[in-house]
Coordinates of C-alpha atoms and ligand atoms in Angstrom, one line a residue:
M20 CA -94.1 129.2 236.1
P21 CA -97.6 130.6 235.7
E22 CA -97.6 134.1 233.9
R23 CA -98.7 137.2 236.4
L24 CA -100.7 138.4 233.2
V25 CA -102.4 137.1 230.0
I26 CA -104.1 139.7 228.2
I27 CA -106.7 137.9 225.8
G28 CA -107.3 140.5 222.7
S29 CA -105.4 143.2 220.9
G30 CA -107.5 145.9 220.2
P31 CA -107.7 149.4 222.5
A32 CA -107.7 147.7 225.3
G33 CA -105.7 144.9 225.6
L34 CA -103.4 147.0 224.0
T35 CA -103.6 149.7 226.7
A36 CA -103.6 147.0 229.4
A37 CA -100.0 145.7 228.0
I38 CA -98.7 149.1 228.1
Y39 CA -99.3 149.9 231.3
A40 CA -98.5 146.5 232.7
A41 CA -95.2 146.1 230.8
R42 CA -94.4 149.3 232.4
A43 CA -95.4 148.1 235.7
N44 CA -93.0 145.1 235.5
M45 CA -95.6 142.2 235.1
Q46 CA -94.1 140.9 231.9
P47 CA -97.8 140.7 230.3
V48 CA -98.6 137.9 227.5
L49 CA -101.0 139.0 225.1
F50 CA -103.1 136.9 222.8
E51 CA -103.6 139.0 219.5
G52 CA -105.9 137.0 218.0
F53 CA -105.6 135.0 214.6
Q54 CA -109.0 135.0 213.4
S55 CA -111.2 134.4 216.0
G56 CA -113.7 137.4 216.4
G57 CA -112.1 139.3 213.4
I58 CA -108.1 140.3 213.0
P59 CA -105.8 141.1 215.2
G60 CA -106.2 144.7 216.2
G61 CA -109.7 144.8 216.2
Q62 CA -112.9 146.9 215.1
L63 CA -110.8 149.8 214.1
M64 CA -108.6 147.5 211.7
I65 CA -111.8 147.6 209.9
T66 CA -112.5 151.0 210.0
N67 CA -111.1 154.0 207.6
M68 CA -109.5 157.5 209.2
V69 CA -110.3 158.0 212.8
E70 CA -110.8 161.3 213.5
N71 CA -112.1 161.1 217.2
F72 CA -108.9 159.3 218.9
P73 CA -107.6 162.4 220.9
G74 CA -103.7 162.8 220.0
F75 CA -104.4 163.1 216.3
P76 CA -105.8 166.5 215.0
E77 CA -105.6 165.5 211.4
G78 CA -107.1 161.8 212.3
I79 CA -105.6 158.8 211.9
F80 CA -106.2 155.4 209.7
G81 CA -107.4 152.9 212.1
Q82 CA -105.0 150.5 210.8
Q83 CA -102.3 153.0 211.5
L84 CA -103.7 153.4 214.8
M85 CA -103.1 149.8 215.9
A86 CA -99.9 149.4 214.3
N87 CA -99.1 152.2 216.8
M88 CA -100.7 150.9 219.5
R89 CA -99.0 147.3 219.4
Q90 CA -95.5 148.7 218.4
Q91 CA -96.0 150.7 221.7
A92 CA -96.9 147.2 223.7
V93 CA -93.9 145.5 222.1
N94 CA -91.3 148.3 222.9
S95 CA -92.7 148.2 226.2
G96 CA -92.1 144.3 227.2
A97 CA -95.1 142.8 226.3
R98 CA -95.2 139.6 224.4
L99 CA -97.0 139.2 221.9
L100 CA -98.4 135.6 220.4
T101 CA -100.6 135.9 217.3
E102 CA -102.8 133.2 218.5
D103 CA -106.6 132.2 219.3
V104 CA -107.6 131.3 222.7
L105 CA -109.6 128.2 222.5
E106 CA -110.7 127.7 226.1
I107 CA -109.8 128.9 229.4
D108 CA -110.3 127.0 232.6
L109 CA -111.6 129.0 235.4
N110 CA -112.0 126.5 237.7
S111 CA -108.5 126.1 238.4
Y112 CA -105.8 128.4 239.8
P113 CA -103.8 129.5 238.4
F114 CA -106.2 129.9 235.1
K115 CA -105.3 127.7 232.5
I116 CA -105.1 128.5 229.2
L117 CA -105.5 126.2 225.9
S118 CA -104.6 128.6 222.6
M119 CA -105.0 126.9 219.4
S120 CA -101.1 125.6 219.0
E121 CA -102.5 123.3 221.7
E122 CA -99.8 125.0 224.1
I123 CA -101.5 125.2 227.6
Y124 CA -100.7 128.8 229.6
T125 CA -101.0 129.2 233.2
A126 CA -101.8 132.6 234.4
D127 CA -102.2 134.2 237.7
S128 CA -104.7 137.0 236.4
V129 CA -106.5 137.6 233.4
I130 CA -107.7 140.9 231.1
V131 CA -110.3 139.6 228.8
S132 CA -110.4 142.6 226.3
S133 CA -111.8 139.9 223.2
G134 CA -114.1 142.6 222.0
A135 CA -117.1 142.5 220.3
T136 CA -118.3 142.2 216.7
A137 CA -120.3 144.1 215.1
K138 CA -123.1 142.3 213.5
R139 CA -123.9 142.6 209.7
L140 CA -126.1 141.4 206.5
P141 CA -125.2 137.9 205.4
L142 CA -125.2 139.7 201.8
E143 CA -122.0 139.0 199.0
S144 CA -123.0 142.9 197.7
E145 CA -122.8 144.2 201.4
V146 CA -119.1 142.3 201.4
K147 CA -118.0 143.6 198.1
F148 CA -119.1 147.6 198.9
W149 CA -117.9 147.4 203.0
G150 CA -115.4 150.1 203.3
R151 CA -116.6 151.8 199.9
G152 CA -120.0 153.5 201.3
I153 CA -120.9 150.5 204.0
S154 CA -120.0 150.5 207.7
A155 CA -121.0 149.7 210.9
C156 CA -119.8 152.7 213.3
A157 CA -121.5 156.3 212.2
V158 CA -119.4 157.7 215.2
C159 CA -116.1 156.8 213.4
D160 CA -117.1 156.9 210.1
G161 CA -120.1 159.6 209.2
A162 CA -118.5 162.6 209.3
L163 CA -115.7 161.6 206.4
P164 CA -115.7 163.9 203.3
V165 CA -117.4 161.1 200.9
F166 CA -120.4 161.3 203.3
R167 CA -120.8 165.2 203.6
N168 CA -124.1 166.6 201.9
K169 CA -125.3 162.7 200.4
E170 CA -128.1 160.6 201.2
L171 CA -127.3 158.4 203.9
A172 CA -129.3 155.3 205.4
V173 CA -129.1 153.5 208.6
I174 CA -130.4 150.3 209.1
G175 CA -131.8 148.9 212.3
G176 CA -134.5 150.4 214.6
G177 CA -132.8 150.1 218.2
D178 CA -130.9 152.5 220.0
T179 CA -127.6 152.6 218.0
A180 CA -129.3 152.8 215.0
L181 CA -131.6 155.9 215.6
E182 CA -128.5 157.8 217.7
E183 CA -126.4 156.8 214.2
A184 CA -129.1 158.6 212.6
M185 CA -129.3 161.8 214.7
H186 CA -125.4 161.7 214.0
L187 CA -125.3 161.4 210.8
T188 CA -127.9 163.9 210.4
Q189 CA -125.1 166.3 211.1
F190 CA -123.3 165.5 207.8
G191 CA -125.8 163.7 205.4
S192 CA -128.7 165.8 203.4
K193 CA -131.1 163.4 204.2
V194 CA -130.8 160.1 206.5
Y195 CA -133.4 157.3 205.8
I196 CA -133.6 154.7 208.8
I197 CA -134.4 151.1 207.3
H198 CA -136.3 148.9 210.0
R199 CA -137.7 145.6 209.2
R200 CA -141.1 146.4 211.2
D201 CA -143.5 148.9 212.0
E202 CA -141.8 149.9 215.6
F203 CA -139.2 151.0 216.8
R204 CA -137.0 148.7 219.9
A205 CA -135.4 151.9 220.7
S206 CA -136.4 154.5 223.7
K207 CA -139.0 156.5 223.5
V208 CA -137.3 159.4 223.6
M209 CA -135.2 158.6 220.7
Q210 CA -137.8 157.7 218.8
K211 CA -139.1 161.4 219.6
R212 CA -136.2 162.9 218.1
V213 CA -135.8 160.7 215.0
L214 CA -139.8 160.9 214.1
T215 CA -139.4 164.6 214.6
H216 CA -136.3 165.6 213.0
P217 CA -136.8 167.4 209.7
K218 CA -133.8 165.7 207.8
I219 CA -134.5 161.8 209.0
S220 CA -136.9 159.8 207.0
I221 CA -138.3 156.7 208.0
L222 CA -138.5 153.3 205.9
W223 CA -140.7 150.7 207.7
N224 CA -141.0 147.1 207.5
K225 CA -138.2 147.4 204.5
T226 CA -135.0 144.5 204.6
V227 CA -132.0 145.5 202.2
D228 CA -132.5 143.0 199.6
E229 CA -128.8 144.4 197.6
F230 CA -126.5 146.7 198.1
L231 CA -126.2 148.6 194.4
G232 CA -123.2 150.1 193.2
E233 CA -119.9 149.8 190.6
T234 CA -117.1 150.2 192.5
R235 CA -118.6 152.4 195.6
L236 CA -122.2 151.9 197.1
N237 CA -125.0 154.5 195.5
G238 CA -128.2 152.8 196.3
L239 CA -130.4 150.3 197.7
R240 CA -132.8 147.8 196.9
L241 CA -135.3 147.3 199.5
K242 CA -138.2 144.6 200.3
D243 CA -141.2 145.3 202.0
T244 CA -141.3 143.1 204.9
V245 CA -145.4 143.2 204.3
T246 CA -146.3 143.3 200.7
G247 CA -142.8 141.6 199.3
E248 CA -142.7 144.8 196.8
F249 CA -139.4 146.0 195.7
S250 CA -138.0 149.4 195.7
E251 CA -135.0 151.7 195.6
I252 CA -133.6 154.4 196.9
A253 CA -130.1 156.3 195.9
V254 CA -127.8 156.7 198.7
T255 CA -123.8 156.7 198.8
G256 CA -123.6 155.8 202.6
A257 CA -125.2 153.0 204.8
F258 CA -124.6 152.7 208.3
E259 CA -125.5 148.9 209.0
A260 CA -126.8 149.0 213.1
I261 CA -128.5 145.6 213.8
G262 CA -126.5 145.0 216.9
H263 CA -123.1 143.5 218.5
Q264 CA -121.9 140.2 219.4
P265 CA -119.5 140.6 222.3
N266 CA -116.3 137.3 221.5
T267 CA -117.1 135.6 224.4
S268 CA -117.6 132.2 223.2
F269 CA -114.2 130.6 224.6
L270 CA -115.5 131.4 227.8
K271 CA -118.3 128.5 228.1
G272 CA -120.5 130.2 229.9
Q273 CA -118.1 130.4 233.2
L274 CA -118.5 134.1 233.9
Q275 CA -121.8 136.5 234.2
K276 CA -123.0 138.0 231.7
D277 CA -125.5 140.7 231.3
E278 CA -128.9 139.4 229.3
Q279 CA -127.1 140.1 226.1
G280 CA -124.0 138.4 226.2
Y281 CA -121.7 141.2 227.7
I282 CA -119.7 140.5 230.7
K283 CA -120.6 142.2 233.9
T284 CA -118.3 144.4 235.4
A285 CA -118.1 145.7 239.0
P286 CA -119.8 149.4 238.9
D287 CA -116.5 151.7 238.1
S288 CA -113.9 148.6 238.0
T289 CA -113.0 146.0 235.8
K290 CA -113.3 143.2 237.8
T291 CA -116.0 140.3 237.0
S292 CA -117.5 137.5 238.9
I293 CA -114.4 135.7 239.0
E294 CA -111.6 136.8 241.1
G295 CA -108.4 137.8 239.1
L296 CA -110.5 137.9 235.9
F297 CA -111.0 141.1 235.1
A298 CA -112.9 142.6 231.4
A299 CA -112.2 145.6 229.6
G300 CA -113.2 147.1 226.6
D301 CA -116.3 146.2 224.2
V302 CA -116.5 143.0 225.6
Q303 CA -118.3 144.4 228.7
D304 CA -119.4 147.8 227.4
P305 CA -123.0 147.3 225.7
H306 CA -122.8 151.4 225.8
Y307 CA -120.4 153.5 224.2
R308 CA -117.9 151.0 222.2
Q309 CA -115.7 153.5 221.4
A310 CA -111.9 153.1 220.9
I311 CA -110.8 155.7 223.6
V312 CA -113.3 154.3 226.4
A313 CA -112.0 150.6 226.0
A314 CA -108.2 152.0 225.8
G315 CA -109.6 153.6 229.3
S316 CA -110.9 150.4 230.8
G317 CA -107.8 148.7 229.6
C318 CA -105.5 150.8 231.9
M319 CA -108.1 150.3 234.4
A320 CA -108.0 146.9 234.2
A321 CA -103.9 146.3 234.3
I322 CA -103.9 148.7 237.2
E323 CA -106.3 146.4 239.2
A324 CA -105.0 143.5 238.3
E325 CA -101.5 144.5 239.3
R326 CA -103.0 145.5 242.7
W327 CA -105.0 142.6 243.0
L328 CA -102.2 140.3 243.0
Q329 CA -99.9 142.3 245.0
E330 CA -102.8 141.8 248.1
R331 CA -103.0 138.0 247.0
A332 CA -99.1 138.1 247.5
G333 CA -99.8 140.6 251.0
I334 CA -97.7 142.9 249.6
Ligands
NDP4 P1 -130.4 145.8 219.6 O1 -130.6 144.7 219.1 O2 -131.1 146.3 220.5 O3 -131.5 146.8 218.1 C1 -130.7 146.0 216.7 C2 -131.7 146.2 215.9 O4 -131.5 145.9 214.6 C3 -133.7 146.0 216.1 O5 -134.0 146.8 215.5 C4 -133.4 144.6 214.9 O6 -135.1 145.0 214.7 C5 -132.7 145.0 214.4 N1 -132.0 143.8 213.5 C6 -131.6 142.9 214.0 N2 -130.9 142.0 212.7 C7 -131.3 142.4 212.1 C8 -131.1 141.5 210.2 N3 -131.0 140.8 210.3 N4 -131.8 142.5 209.3 C9 -132.2 143.9 209.9 N5 -132.9 144.4 211.1 C10 -131.9 143.7 212.1 O7 -129.0 146.6 219.0 P2 -128.5 148.3 219.5 O8 -126.8 147.6 218.9 O9 -129.5 149.2 219.0 O10 -128.5 148.2 221.1 C11 -128.0 147.4 222.2 C12 -128.2 147.3 223.2 O11 -126.9 148.7 223.7 C13 -129.7 148.1 223.7 O12 -130.0 147.6 224.9 C14 -129.6 149.2 223.9 O13 -130.6 149.9 224.0 C15 -128.3 150.0 224.1 N6 -128.2 150.9 223.6 C16 -128.3 152.5 224.7 C17 -127.6 153.1 224.2 C18 -127.8 154.6 225.2 O14 -128.4 154.3 226.5 N7 -127.7 156.1 224.3 C19 -127.3 153.6 222.8 C20 -127.1 152.5 222.2 C21 -127.5 151.2 222.5 P3 -136.2 144.4 215.4 O15 -136.4 145.2 216.5 O16 -137.0 143.7 214.8 O17 -135.3 142.8 216.3

């Protein structure tokens, strides 16, 4: 017998979908992943304190928040499998899902909530100071006490980098934007904001050559992309904003995506280009990338999957 609903991904979107679907008696099976696209639980597992998720006035550690959501999904009756999905066949119905244990599952409906992975600079020192001054999310981590009234840096020249820099001006004493070219990719309106902000200083034509420090980040060695010269700046926080990669490799091009690789969904809906397949969370969201938004879209996906199954069955 096919599963009624298979959910792929265990971030806020997938686990919220699992809670709603289980409570609607859909007996969902959720692949929480193993190593593909990051560890189970998603990007909050690599965040420190989460202070903007409603319901936790003192904040909550990202790992604790995800452990709570996971437990709630299990308590609601969802079945969690600690496996990666390797492949899904969307040309057959019920959909066929191949997991890493080489078992084939079949499903009447599927929610893809496999998230996105922040691109990171490939430096050993980046790994060393990750979570010790380096983050890929200023909105998540920027307000932490360690960054207050300190000099901070954002790396990148797109809208995310510029928005993160603006966000950080509320907390840091100064914010550098480090960009590898002499022209931003971001929208003109964002460019104007950062170029005129008194706390923001832009370092054009620079890449990070090394992250510096002892136990925590305390500086950056920069390389000029035009002259090749090296320089150093003292910062206690560095925020990488060099783009995200949606985790969709297991879909092997069977779904419509936008030009950046995010799954396309119908307006105000989680419906995708394939009937019975829904997408929720960061894998279909290039704009907000917030846990609370992902959780909301997971809820939408579960409700839409339930309605779709009912309509198909003529209920
Ligand atoms: P983008 O891909 O637009 O920008 C990434 C930036 O990082 C680019 O400036 C790029 O440089 C730089 N970069 C990439 N790789 C490296 C590297 N290895 N070393 C140094 N720099 C690097 O990603 P964003 O996340 O900024 O934006 C993604 C999409 O989301 C865009 O379409 C954006 O407009 C949209 N967005 C919209 C927002 C809004 O409307 N409010 C907010 C945030 C994002 P280079 O320019 O040289 O390629």
